[in-house]
PDB file of C-alpha atoms in Angstrom:
ATOM      1  CA  LEU A   1      -7.929   2.990  -5.863  1.00 52.00           C
ATOM      2  CA  ALA A   2     -10.555   2.994  -8.097  1.00 54.00           C
ATOM      3  CA  MET A   3      -8.884   4.278 -11.306  1.00 50.00           C
ATOM      4  CA  ILE A   4      -6.928   1.347 -10.933  1.00 50.00           C
ATOM      5  CA  GLN A   5      -9.252  -0.869 -10.741  1.00 51.00           C
ATOM      6  CA  ALA A   6     -10.838   0.927 -13.853  1.00 49.00           C
ATOM      7  CA  GLY A   7      -7.955   1.810 -16.317  1.00 51.00           C
ATOM      8  CA  GLU A   8      -8.585   4.783 -15.970  1.00 52.00           C
ATOM      9  CA  LYS A   9      -6.265   7.424 -18.462  1.00 48.00           C
ATOM     10  CA  LYS A  10      -7.465  10.341 -17.481  1.00 52.00           C
ATOM     11  CA  TRP A  11      -3.576  11.164 -15.772  1.00 51.00           C
ATOM     12  CA  GLU A  12      -0.376   9.579 -16.044  1.00 61.00           C
ATOM     13  CA  PRO A  13      -0.010   6.399 -15.300  1.00 68.00           C
ATOM     14  CA  TRP A  14       0.838   5.557 -11.507  1.00 75.00           C
ATOM     15  CA  GLU A  15       4.486   5.136 -11.224  1.00 79.00           C
ATOM     16  CA  PRO A  16       5.533   2.506  -7.613  1.00 78.00           C
ATOM     17  CA  GLN A  17       6.163   5.523  -5.850  1.00 83.00           C
ATOM     18  CA  ASP A  18       2.869   6.940  -6.023  1.00 86.00           C
ATOM     19  CA  PHE A  19       1.172   3.816  -4.585  1.00 87.00           C
ATOM     20  CA  GLY A  20       3.814   4.363  -1.078  1.00 84.00           C
ATOM     21  CA  VAL A  21       2.552   8.945  -1.385  1.00 87.00           C
ATOM     22  CA  ALA A  22      -1.235   8.209  -1.717  1.00 89.00           C
ATOM     23  CA  MET A  23      -0.590   4.560   1.294  1.00 87.00           C
ATOM     24  CA  ALA A  24       0.710   7.589   3.092  1.00 87.00           C
ATOM     25  CA  ASN A  25      -2.281  10.642   2.534  1.00 88.00           C
ATOM     26  CA  CYS A  26      -4.016   8.065   3.946  1.00 87.00           C
ATOM     27  CA  ALA A  27      -2.177   6.987   6.819  1.00 85.00           C
ATOM     28  CA  LYS A  28      -3.113  11.120   7.740  1.00 87.00           C
ATOM     29  CA  ASN A  29      -6.354  11.042   6.801  1.00 86.00           C
ATOM     30  CA  SER A  30      -7.307   8.023   9.236  1.00 82.00           C
ATOM     31  CA  ARG A  31      -7.497   5.904   5.814  1.00 90.00           C
ATOM     32  CA  TRP A  32      -6.131   2.417   6.634  1.00 91.00           C
ATOM     33  CA  THR A  33      -8.727   0.323   5.071  1.00 93.00           C
ATOM     34  CA  GLU A  34      -7.530   2.432   1.511  1.00 93.00           C
ATOM     35  CA  ALA A  35      -4.056   2.278   2.513  1.00 92.00           C
ATOM     36  CA  VAL A  36      -4.517  -1.653   2.811  1.00 93.00           C
ATOM     37  CA  ALA A  37      -6.450  -2.301  -0.968  1.00 93.00           C
ATOM     38  CA  LEU A  38      -3.333   0.195  -2.114  1.00 91.00           C
ATOM     39  CA  LEU A  39      -0.922  -2.022  -1.085  1.00 92.00           C
ATOM     40  CA  GLN A  40      -3.269  -5.896  -2.849  1.00 91.00           C
ATOM     41  CA  ALA A  41      -3.495  -3.856  -6.352  1.00 88.00           C
ATOM     42  CA  MET A  42      -0.163  -3.250  -6.552  1.00 89.00           C
ATOM     43  CA  PRO A  43       0.331  -6.343  -8.800  1.00 88.00           C
ATOM     44  CA  TRP A  44      -2.703  -6.483 -10.914  1.00 84.00           C
ATOM     45  CA  ALA A  45      -0.888  -2.634 -11.949  1.00 82.00           C
ATOM     46  CA  LYS A  46       1.969  -4.908 -12.780  1.00 84.00           C
ATOM     47  CA  PHE A  47       3.965  -3.776  -9.375  1.00 87.00           C
ATOM     48  CA  TRP A  48       5.091  -5.145  -6.443  1.00 89.00           C
ATOM     49  CA  PRO A  49       5.476  -3.512  -3.270  1.00 90.00           C
ATOM     50  CA  ASN A  50       9.187  -2.548  -1.978  1.00 89.00           C
ATOM     51  CA  VAL A  51       9.542  -2.120   1.211  1.00 91.00           C
ATOM     52  CA  VAL A  52       8.613   1.626   1.267  1.00 88.00           C
ATOM     53  CA  THR A  53       4.596   1.017   0.529  1.00 89.00           C
ATOM     54  CA  TYR A  54       4.917  -1.837   3.063  1.00 91.00           C
ATOM     55  CA  ASN A  55       6.287   0.481   5.294  1.00 90.00           C
ATOM     56  CA  ALA A  56       3.614   3.300   4.764  1.00 89.00           C
ATOM     57  CA  CYS A  57       0.494   0.363   4.660  1.00 91.00           C
ATOM     58  CA  ILE A  58       2.214  -0.621   8.886  1.00 92.00           C
ATOM     59  CA  ASN A  59       2.047   2.238   9.667  1.00 90.00           C
ATOM     60  CA  SER A  60      -1.618   3.576   8.174  1.00 91.00           C
ATOM     61  CA  CYS A  61      -2.221  -0.101   9.960  1.00 92.00           C
ATOM     62  CA  GLY A  62      -1.094   1.571  12.705  1.00 91.00           C
ATOM     63  CA  LYS A  63      -2.860   5.344  13.396  1.00 90.00           C
ATOM     64  CA  GLY A  64      -5.529   3.359  12.459  1.00 91.00           C
ATOM     65  CA  LEU A  65      -5.482   1.300  15.352  1.00 91.00           C
ATOM     66  CA  GLN A  66      -5.591  -2.104  13.387  1.00 93.00           C
ATOM     67  CA  TRP A  67      -1.891  -4.210  14.704  1.00 93.00           C
ATOM     68  CA  PHE A  68      -2.848  -7.402  14.321  1.00 95.00           C
ATOM     69  CA  LEU A  69      -3.071  -6.062  10.221  1.00 95.00           C
ATOM     70  CA  ALA A  70      -0.612  -4.816  10.721  1.00 93.00           C
ATOM     71  CA  MET A  71       1.203  -7.530  12.170  1.00 94.00           C
ATOM     72  CA  GLN A  72       0.279  -9.632   9.977  1.00 95.00           C
ATOM     73  CA  LEU A  73       1.784  -7.511   7.566  1.00 95.00           C
ATOM     74  CA  LEU A  74       4.891  -6.789   9.046  1.00 93.00           C
ATOM     75  CA  GLU A  75       5.391 -10.476   9.058  1.00 93.00           C
ATOM     76  CA  GLU A  76       4.849 -10.930   5.751  1.00 92.00           C
ATOM     77  CA  MET A  77       7.791  -8.776   4.576  1.00 93.00           C
ATOM     78  CA  PRO A  78      10.387 -11.703   4.428  1.00 91.00           C
ATOM     79  CA  MET A  79       8.229 -14.387   2.535  1.00 90.00           C
ATOM     80  CA  ARG A  80       8.291 -11.297  -0.434  1.00 88.00           C
ATOM     81  CA  GLN A  81      11.803 -11.579   0.724  1.00 89.00           C
ATOM     82  CA  LEU A  82      11.384  -7.439   2.151  1.00 89.00           C
ATOM     83  CA  LYS A  83      13.465  -6.456   5.019  1.00 86.00           C
ATOM     84  CA  ALA A  84      11.430  -4.371   7.315  1.00 76.00           C
ATOM     85  CA  ASN A  85      12.683  -1.534   8.697  1.00 75.00           C
ATOM     86  CA  VAL A  86       9.969   0.150  11.109  1.00 60.00           C
TER      87      VAL A  86
END
């Protein structure tokens, strides 16, 4: 996340799918706060969250026992014209 915010150019630029992969890794490592931060950083990086990234973030929140936040994200999806499948 810090690399995105700082405009880090050491590695290849991130692609939209990189956000989903990073969020899935956050879920595996109980790092729900980082998953939410990545989801929020996507528009800043000129990418828009999609079903995959929302699902990964919701999964991460669920594994971190952040049920209220997971439900908020789930309810936010239709406002972004995304159909939940979790």
